[in-house]
CSV table of C-alpha atoms and ligand atoms in Angstrom, one decimal:
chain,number,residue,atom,x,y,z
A,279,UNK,CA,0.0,0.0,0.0
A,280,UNK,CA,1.2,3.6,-0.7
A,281,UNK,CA,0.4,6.9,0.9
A,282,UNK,CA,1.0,10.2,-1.1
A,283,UNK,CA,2.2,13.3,-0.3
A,284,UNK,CA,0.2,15.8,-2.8
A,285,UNK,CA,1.6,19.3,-3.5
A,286,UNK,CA,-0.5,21.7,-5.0
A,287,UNK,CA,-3.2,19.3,-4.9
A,288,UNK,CA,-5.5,22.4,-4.8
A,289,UNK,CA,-4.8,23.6,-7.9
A,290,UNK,CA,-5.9,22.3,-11.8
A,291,UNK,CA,-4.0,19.4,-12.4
A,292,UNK,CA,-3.1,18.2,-8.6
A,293,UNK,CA,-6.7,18.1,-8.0
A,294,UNK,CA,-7.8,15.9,-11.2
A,295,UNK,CA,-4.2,14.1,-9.7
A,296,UNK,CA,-5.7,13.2,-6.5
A,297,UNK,CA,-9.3,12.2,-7.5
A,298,UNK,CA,-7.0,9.5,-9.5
A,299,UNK,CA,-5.1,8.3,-6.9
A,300,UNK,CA,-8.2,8.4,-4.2
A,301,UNK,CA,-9.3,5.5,-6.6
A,302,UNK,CA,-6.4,3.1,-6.8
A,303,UNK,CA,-7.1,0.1,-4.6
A,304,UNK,CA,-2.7,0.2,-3.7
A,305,UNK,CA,-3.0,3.7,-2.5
A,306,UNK,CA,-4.3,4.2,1.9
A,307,UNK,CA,-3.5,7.8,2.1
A,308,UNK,CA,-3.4,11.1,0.0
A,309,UNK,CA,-2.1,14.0,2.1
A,310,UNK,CA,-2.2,17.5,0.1
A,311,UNK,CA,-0.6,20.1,0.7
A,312,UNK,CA,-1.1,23.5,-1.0
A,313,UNK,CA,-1.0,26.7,0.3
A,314,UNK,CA,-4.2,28.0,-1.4
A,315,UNK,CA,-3.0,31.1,-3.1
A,316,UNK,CA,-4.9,32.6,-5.7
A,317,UNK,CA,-4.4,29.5,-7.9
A,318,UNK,CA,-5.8,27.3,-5.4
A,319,UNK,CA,-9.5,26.1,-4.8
A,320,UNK,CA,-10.9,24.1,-2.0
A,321,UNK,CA,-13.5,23.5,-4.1
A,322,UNK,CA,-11.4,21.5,-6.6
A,323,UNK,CA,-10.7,19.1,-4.0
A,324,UNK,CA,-14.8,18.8,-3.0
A,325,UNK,CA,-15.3,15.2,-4.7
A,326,UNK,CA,-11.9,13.9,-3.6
A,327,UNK,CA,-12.2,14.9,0.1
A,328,UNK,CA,-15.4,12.8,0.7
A,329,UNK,CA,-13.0,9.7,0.8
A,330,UNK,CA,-11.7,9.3,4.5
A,331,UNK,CA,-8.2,8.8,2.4
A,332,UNK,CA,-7.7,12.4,2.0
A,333,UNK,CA,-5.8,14.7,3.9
A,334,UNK,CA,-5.8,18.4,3.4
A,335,UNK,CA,-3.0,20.7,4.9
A,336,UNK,CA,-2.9,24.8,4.2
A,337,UNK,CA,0.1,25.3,3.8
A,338,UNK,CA,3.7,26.6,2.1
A,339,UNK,CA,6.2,24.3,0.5
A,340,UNK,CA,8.9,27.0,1.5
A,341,UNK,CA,7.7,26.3,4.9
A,342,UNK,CA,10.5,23.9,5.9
A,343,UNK,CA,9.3,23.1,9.9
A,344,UNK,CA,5.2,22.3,8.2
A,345,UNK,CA,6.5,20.6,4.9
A,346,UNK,CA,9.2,18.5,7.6
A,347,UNK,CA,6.1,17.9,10.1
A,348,UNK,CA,3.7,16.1,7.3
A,349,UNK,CA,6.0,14.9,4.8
A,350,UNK,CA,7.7,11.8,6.6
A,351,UNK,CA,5.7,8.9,6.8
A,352,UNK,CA,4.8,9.1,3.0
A,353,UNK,CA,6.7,6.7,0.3
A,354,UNK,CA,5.3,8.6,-2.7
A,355,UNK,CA,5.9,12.6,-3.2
A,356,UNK,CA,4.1,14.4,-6.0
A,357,UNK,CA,5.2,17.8,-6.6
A,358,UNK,CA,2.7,20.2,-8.4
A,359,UNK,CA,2.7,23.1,-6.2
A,360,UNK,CA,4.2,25.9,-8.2
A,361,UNK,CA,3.2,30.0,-9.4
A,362,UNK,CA,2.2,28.4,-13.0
A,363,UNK,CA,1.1,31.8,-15.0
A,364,UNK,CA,3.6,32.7,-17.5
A,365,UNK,CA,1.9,36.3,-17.3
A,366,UNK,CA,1.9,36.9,-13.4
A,367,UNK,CA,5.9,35.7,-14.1
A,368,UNK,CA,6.7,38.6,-15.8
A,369,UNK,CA,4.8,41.0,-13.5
A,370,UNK,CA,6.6,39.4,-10.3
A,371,UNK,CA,9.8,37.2,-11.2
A,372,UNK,CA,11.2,36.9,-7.3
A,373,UNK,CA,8.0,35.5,-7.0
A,374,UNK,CA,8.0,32.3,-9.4
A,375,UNK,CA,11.5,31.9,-8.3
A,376,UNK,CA,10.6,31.7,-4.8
A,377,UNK,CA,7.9,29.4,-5.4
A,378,UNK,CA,9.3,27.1,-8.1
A,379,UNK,CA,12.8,27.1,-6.8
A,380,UNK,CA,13.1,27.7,-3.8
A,381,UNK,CA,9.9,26.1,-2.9
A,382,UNK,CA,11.1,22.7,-4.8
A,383,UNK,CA,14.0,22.9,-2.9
A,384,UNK,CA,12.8,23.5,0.2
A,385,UNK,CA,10.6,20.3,-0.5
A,386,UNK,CA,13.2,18.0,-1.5
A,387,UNK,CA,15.7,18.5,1.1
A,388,UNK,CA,12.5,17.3,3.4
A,389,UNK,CA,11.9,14.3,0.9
A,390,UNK,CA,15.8,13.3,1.3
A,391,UNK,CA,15.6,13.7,4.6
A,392,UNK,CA,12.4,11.5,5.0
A,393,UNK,CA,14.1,8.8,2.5
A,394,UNK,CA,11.1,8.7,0.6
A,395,UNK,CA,11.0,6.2,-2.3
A,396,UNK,CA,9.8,8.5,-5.3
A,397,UNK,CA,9.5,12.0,-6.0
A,398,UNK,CA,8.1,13.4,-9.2
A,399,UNK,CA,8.6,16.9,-10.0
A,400,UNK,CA,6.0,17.9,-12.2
A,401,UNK,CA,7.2,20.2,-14.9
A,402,UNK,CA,6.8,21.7,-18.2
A,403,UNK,CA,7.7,21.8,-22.1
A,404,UNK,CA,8.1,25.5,-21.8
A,405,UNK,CA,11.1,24.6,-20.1
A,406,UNK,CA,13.0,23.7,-23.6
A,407,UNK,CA,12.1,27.2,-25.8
A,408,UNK,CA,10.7,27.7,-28.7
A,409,UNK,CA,11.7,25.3,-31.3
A,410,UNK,CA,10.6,26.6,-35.0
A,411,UNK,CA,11.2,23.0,-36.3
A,412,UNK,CA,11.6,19.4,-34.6
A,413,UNK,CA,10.7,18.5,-31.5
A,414,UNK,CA,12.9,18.2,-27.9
A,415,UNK,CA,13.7,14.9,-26.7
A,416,UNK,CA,14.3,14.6,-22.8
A,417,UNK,CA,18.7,15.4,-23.6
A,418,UNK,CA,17.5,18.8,-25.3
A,419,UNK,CA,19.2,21.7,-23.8
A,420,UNK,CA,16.7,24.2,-21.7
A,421,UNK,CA,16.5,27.3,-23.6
A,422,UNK,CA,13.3,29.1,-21.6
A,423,UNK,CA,13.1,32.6,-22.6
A,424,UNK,CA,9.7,33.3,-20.5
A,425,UNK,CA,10.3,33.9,-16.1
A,426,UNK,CA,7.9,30.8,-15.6
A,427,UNK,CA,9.9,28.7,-18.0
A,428,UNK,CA,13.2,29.9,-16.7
A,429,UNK,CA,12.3,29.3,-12.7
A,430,UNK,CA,10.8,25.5,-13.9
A,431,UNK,CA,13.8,24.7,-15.6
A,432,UNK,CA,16.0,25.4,-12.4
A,433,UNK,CA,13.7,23.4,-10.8
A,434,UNK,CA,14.2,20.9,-13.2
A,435,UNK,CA,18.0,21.3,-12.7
A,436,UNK,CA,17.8,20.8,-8.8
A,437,UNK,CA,15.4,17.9,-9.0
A,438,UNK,CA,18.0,16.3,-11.7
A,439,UNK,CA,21.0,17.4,-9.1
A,440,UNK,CA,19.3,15.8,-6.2
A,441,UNK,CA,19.1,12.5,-7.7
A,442,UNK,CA,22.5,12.6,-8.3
A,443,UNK,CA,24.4,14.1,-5.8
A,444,UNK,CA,21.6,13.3,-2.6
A,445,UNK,CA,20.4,9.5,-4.4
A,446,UNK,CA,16.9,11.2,-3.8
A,447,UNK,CA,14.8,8.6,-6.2
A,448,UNK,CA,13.3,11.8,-8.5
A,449,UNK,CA,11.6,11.6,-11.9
A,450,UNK,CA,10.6,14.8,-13.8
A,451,UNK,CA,7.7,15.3,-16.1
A,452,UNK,CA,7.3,17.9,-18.5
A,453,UNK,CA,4.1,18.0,-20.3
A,454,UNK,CA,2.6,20.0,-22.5
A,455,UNK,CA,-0.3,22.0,-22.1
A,456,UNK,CA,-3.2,21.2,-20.2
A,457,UNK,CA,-6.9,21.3,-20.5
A,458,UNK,CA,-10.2,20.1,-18.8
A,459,UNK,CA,-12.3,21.5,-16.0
A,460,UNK,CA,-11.1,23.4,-13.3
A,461,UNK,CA,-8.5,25.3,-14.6
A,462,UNK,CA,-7.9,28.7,-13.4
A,463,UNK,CA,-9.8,31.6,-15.5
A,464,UNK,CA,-6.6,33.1,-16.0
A,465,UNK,CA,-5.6,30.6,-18.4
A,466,UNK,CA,-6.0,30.7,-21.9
A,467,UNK,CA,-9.7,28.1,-22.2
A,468,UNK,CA,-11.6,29.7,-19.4
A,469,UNK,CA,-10.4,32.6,-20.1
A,470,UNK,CA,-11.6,32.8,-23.5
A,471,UNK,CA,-14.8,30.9,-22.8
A,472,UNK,CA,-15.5,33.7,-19.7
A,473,UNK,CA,-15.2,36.2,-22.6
A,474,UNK,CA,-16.8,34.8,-25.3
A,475,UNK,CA,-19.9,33.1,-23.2
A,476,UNK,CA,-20.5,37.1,-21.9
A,477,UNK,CA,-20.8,38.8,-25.5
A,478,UNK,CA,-17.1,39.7,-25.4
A,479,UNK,CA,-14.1,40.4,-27.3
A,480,UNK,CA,-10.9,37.9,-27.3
A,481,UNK,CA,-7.6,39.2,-27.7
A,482,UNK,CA,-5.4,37.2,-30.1
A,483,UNK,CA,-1.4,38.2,-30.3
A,484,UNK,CA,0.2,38.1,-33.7
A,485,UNK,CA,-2.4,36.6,-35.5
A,486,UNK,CA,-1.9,33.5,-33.3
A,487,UNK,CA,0.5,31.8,-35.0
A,488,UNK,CA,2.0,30.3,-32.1
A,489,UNK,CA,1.6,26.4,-32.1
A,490,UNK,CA,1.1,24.2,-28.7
A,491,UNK,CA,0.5,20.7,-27.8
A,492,UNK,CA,-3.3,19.8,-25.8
A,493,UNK,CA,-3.4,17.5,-23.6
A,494,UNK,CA,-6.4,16.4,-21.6
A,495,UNK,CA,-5.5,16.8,-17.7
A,496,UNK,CA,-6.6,13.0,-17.0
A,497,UNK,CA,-4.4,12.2,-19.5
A,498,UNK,CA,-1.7,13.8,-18.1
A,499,UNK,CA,-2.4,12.4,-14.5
A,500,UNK,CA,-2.5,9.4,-16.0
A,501,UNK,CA,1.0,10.1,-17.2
A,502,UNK,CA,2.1,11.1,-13.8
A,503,UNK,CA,0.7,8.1,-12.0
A,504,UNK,CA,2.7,5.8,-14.4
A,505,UNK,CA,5.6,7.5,-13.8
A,506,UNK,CA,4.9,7.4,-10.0
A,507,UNK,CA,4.7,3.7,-10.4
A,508,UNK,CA,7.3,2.4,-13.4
A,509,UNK,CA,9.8,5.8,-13.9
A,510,UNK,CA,13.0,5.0,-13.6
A,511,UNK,CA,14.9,7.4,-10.9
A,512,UNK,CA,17.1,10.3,-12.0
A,513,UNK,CA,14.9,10.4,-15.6
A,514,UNK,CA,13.1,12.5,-17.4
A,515,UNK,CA,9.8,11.8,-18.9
A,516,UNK,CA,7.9,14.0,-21.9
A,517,UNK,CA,4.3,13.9,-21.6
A,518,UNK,CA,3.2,14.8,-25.0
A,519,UNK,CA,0.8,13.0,-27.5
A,520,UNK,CA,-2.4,15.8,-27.3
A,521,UNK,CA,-3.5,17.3,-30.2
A,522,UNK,CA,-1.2,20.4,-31.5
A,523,UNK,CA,-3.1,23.5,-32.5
A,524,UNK,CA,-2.3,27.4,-33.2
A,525,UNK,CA,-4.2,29.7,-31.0
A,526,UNK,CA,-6.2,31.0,-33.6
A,527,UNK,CA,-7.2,27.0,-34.5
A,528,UNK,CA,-8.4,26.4,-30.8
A,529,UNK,CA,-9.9,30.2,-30.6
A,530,UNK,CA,-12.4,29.2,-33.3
A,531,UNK,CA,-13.2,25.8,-31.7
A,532,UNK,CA,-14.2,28.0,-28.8
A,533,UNK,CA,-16.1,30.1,-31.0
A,534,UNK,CA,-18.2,27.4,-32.4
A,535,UNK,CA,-18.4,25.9,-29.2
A,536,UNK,CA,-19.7,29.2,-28.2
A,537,UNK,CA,-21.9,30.1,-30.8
A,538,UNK,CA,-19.6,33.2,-31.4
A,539,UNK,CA,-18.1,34.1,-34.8
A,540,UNK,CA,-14.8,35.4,-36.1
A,541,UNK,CA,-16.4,39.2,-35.5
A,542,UNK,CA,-15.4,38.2,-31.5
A,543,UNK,CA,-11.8,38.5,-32.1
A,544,UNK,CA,-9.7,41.4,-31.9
A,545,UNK,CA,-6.3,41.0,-33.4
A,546,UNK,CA,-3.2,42.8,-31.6
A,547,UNK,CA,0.5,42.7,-32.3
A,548,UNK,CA,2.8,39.8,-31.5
A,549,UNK,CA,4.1,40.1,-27.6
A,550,UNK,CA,8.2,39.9,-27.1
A,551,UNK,CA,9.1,36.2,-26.1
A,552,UNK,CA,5.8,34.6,-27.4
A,553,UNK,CA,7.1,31.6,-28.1
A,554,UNK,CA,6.3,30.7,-31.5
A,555,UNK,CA,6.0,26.7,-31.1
A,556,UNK,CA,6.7,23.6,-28.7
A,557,UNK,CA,7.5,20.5,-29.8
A,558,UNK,CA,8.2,17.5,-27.8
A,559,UNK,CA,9.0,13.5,-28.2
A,560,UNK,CA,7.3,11.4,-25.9
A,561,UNK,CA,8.5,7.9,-27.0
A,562,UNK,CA,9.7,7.2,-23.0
A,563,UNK,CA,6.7,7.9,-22.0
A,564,UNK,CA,4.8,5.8,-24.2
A,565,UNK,CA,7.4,3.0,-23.5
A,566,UNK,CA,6.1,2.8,-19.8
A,567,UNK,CA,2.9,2.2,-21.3
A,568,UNK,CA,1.1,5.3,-21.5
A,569,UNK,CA,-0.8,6.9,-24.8
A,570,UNK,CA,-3.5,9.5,-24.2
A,571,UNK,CA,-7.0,8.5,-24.3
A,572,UNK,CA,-8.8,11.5,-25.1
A,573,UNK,CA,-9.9,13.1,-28.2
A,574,UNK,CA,-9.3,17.1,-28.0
A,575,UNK,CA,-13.0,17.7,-29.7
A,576,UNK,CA,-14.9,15.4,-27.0
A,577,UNK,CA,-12.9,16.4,-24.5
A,578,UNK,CA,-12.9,20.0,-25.5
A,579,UNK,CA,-16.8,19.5,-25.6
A,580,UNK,CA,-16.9,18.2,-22.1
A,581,UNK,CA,-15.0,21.1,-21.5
A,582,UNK,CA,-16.9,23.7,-22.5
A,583,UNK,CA,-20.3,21.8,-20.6
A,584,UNK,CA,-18.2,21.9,-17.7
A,585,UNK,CA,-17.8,25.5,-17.3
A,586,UNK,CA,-21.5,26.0,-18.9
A,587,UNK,CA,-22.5,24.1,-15.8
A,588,UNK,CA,-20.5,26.1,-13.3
A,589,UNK,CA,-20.3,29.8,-14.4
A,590,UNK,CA,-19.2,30.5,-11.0
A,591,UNK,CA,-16.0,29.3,-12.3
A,592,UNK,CA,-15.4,31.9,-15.0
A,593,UNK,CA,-14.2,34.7,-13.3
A,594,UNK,CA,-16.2,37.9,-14.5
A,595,UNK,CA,-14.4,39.7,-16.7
A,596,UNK,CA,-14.6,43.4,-16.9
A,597,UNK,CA,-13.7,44.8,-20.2
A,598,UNK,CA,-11.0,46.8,-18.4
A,599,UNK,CA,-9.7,43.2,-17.3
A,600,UNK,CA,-9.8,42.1,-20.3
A,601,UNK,CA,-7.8,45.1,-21.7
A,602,UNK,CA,-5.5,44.9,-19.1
A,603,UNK,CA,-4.7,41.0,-19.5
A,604,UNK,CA,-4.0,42.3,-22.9
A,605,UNK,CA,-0.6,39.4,-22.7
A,606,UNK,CA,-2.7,36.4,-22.8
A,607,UNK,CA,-2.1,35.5,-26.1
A,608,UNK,CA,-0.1,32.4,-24.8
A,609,UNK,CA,-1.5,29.6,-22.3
A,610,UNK,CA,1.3,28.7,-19.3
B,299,NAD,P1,-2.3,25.8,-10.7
B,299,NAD,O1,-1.8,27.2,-10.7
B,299,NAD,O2,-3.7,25.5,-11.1
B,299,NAD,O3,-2.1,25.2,-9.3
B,299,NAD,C1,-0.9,25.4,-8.5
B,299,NAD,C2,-1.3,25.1,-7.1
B,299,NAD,O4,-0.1,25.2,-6.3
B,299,NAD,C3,-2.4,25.9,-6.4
B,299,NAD,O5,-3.3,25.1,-5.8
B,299,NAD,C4,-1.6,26.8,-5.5
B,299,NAD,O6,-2.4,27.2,-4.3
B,299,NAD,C5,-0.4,25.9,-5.1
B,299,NAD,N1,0.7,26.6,-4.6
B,299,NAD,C6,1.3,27.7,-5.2
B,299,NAD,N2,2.4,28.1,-4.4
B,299,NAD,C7,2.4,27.2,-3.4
B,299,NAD,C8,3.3,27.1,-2.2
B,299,NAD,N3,4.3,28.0,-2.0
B,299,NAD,N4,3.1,26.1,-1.4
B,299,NAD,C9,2.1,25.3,-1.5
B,299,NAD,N5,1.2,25.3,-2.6
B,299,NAD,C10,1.4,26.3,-3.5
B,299,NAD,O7,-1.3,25.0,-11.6
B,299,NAD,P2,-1.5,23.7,-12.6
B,299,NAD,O8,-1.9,24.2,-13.9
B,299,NAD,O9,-2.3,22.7,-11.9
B,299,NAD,O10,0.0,23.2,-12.7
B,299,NAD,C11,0.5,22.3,-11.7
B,299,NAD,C12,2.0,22.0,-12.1
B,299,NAD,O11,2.0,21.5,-13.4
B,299,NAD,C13,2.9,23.2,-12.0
B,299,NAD,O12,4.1,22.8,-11.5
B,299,NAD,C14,3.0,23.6,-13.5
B,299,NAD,O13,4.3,24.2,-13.7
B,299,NAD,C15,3.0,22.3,-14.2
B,299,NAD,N6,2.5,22.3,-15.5
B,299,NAD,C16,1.2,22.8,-15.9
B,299,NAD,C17,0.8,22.7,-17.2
B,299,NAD,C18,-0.6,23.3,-17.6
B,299,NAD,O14,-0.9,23.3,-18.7
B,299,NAD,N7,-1.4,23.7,-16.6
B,299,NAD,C19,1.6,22.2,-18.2
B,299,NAD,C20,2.8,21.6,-17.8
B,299,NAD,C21,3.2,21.7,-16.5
């Protein structure tokens, strides 16, 4: 039997991570720990924490004594918890390098200490830079050029270094970019559907060129639980296989899905550092077994009913807001 230490199980993806894990028979415990900033949601954890296997703790992975007070007594470590907005990034850099770094450090000298037996860091393609052609294997070199990517890829870096120079038994996966239900409005889907479901405008940077990878959040979790299980310590793992799309492809899925036509999108110019396209392998991953399941228009569809059925969740946005978020042209 396994118990899990969860961080950032409050947010997007550690919360679809934890209603996973509350359903494999091997697993006794999930303990999460997130320190509920603006990311987080109680709420995401609502279905999860009505199994007596769940544990919720407020609180700050840079907190050494609380993250040293819950952590032992776990075999399994999950790390999610991280600032995850490319935009907020470059507003307040020292903050997703506190978070990201220091916070991941913070959290796996307490794993080393506890001799825990896995850790995954859960990271991000962003971390590799734009590539205009190919795609990055797990050896690429890290070429971020956003704050986000940059404070993820020292993360990266110090996971990699603790396996090697501490024996900590880490795995890192970077995946690419995430959708489902109960994402943050800030993000590029809600955010667009919050606009376009109220009768406004969407903002789209340099004709939206720029090319990413969707992948269904089970999908990913999915991902991440093999790797929990089967990754071998001290690797890497790509999580790709979703659907690539430019932003201007997914912004008219959203319009249809929406009932909205092309008239709802303002154009503006290209941002600095937008990077143009991501492109990763994901052959390692698919050798432990994994291949996502989920087909971007059902599960774009099931999506899109999601937030129709919980409106709450789309933050209002003001047209001032929407002017002044005038950077999310790119999805973090
Ligand atoms: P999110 O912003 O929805 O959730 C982050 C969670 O971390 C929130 O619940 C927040 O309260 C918590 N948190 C933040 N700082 C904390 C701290 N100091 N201590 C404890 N908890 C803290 O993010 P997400 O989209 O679910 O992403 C989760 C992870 O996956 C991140 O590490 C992100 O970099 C990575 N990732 C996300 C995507 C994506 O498309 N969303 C893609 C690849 C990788």
């Amino acid at each position: 039997m396994h118990t899990v230490f969860v961080t950032g199980g409050a947010g997007f993806i550690g919360s679809h991570l934890v209603d996973r894990l509350v359903k494999c028979a091997d697993v006794d415990h999930v303990t999460v720990l997130d320190a509920l900033t603006y990311a987080g949601d109680r709420r995401n954890l609502t279905e999860a924490e009505c199994s007596d296997k769940v544990r919720f703790i407020h609180g700050d992975i840079r907190d050494h004594d609380t993250v040293s007070a819950v952590l032992p007594g776990h075999d399994w470590v999950v790390h999610l918890a991280a600032e995850s907005h490319v935009d907020r990034s470059l507003i307040d850099v020292g903050q997703s390098v506190r978070t990201n770094v220091m916070g991941t450090q913070a959290l796996l000298d307490v794993a080393m200490r506890a001799g825990v037996d896995k850790v995954v860091h859960v990271s991000t393609d962003e971390v590799y830079g734009p590539l205009p052609t190919g795609a990055a294997a797990e050896d690429a070199p890290l070429r971020p050029t956003v704050p986000y990517a940059a404070s993820k890829a020292c993360s990266d870096l110090l996971a990699a270094s603790y396996y090697v120079s501490c024996g900590v038994p880490v795995c890192i996966t970077r995946s690419s970019n995430n959708y489902g239900p109960r994402q943050h409005p800030e993000k590029l889907i809600p955010r667009f559907l919050g606009l376009l479901l109220s009768g406004q405008q969407v903002t789209v940077h340099g004709r939206g060129r720029h090319l990413r990878n969707w992948l269904h959040v089970e999908d990913n979790c999915r991902a991440i639980e093999q790797v929990l299980r089967v990754g071998v310590p001290g690797e890497t793992y790509n999580i790709g296989g979703g659907t690539d799309l430019t932003t201007i492809e997914l912004t008219k899925l959203l319009l249809q899905a929406t009932g909205r036509d092309a008239d709802a999108i303002t154009y503006v110019p290209d941002r600095p550092a937008n990077d143009i396209r991501y492109s990763m392998t994901w052959d390692k991953i698919a050798a432990l077994g994994f291949a996502p399941a989920r087909d971007l228009a059902a599960g774009l569809a099931a999506t899109v009913a999601w937030y129709r059925q919980h409106p709450e969740r789309l933050a209002p946005i003001t047209p001032a807001e929407a002017t002044e978020a005038e950077l999310d042209g790119v999805p973090a």
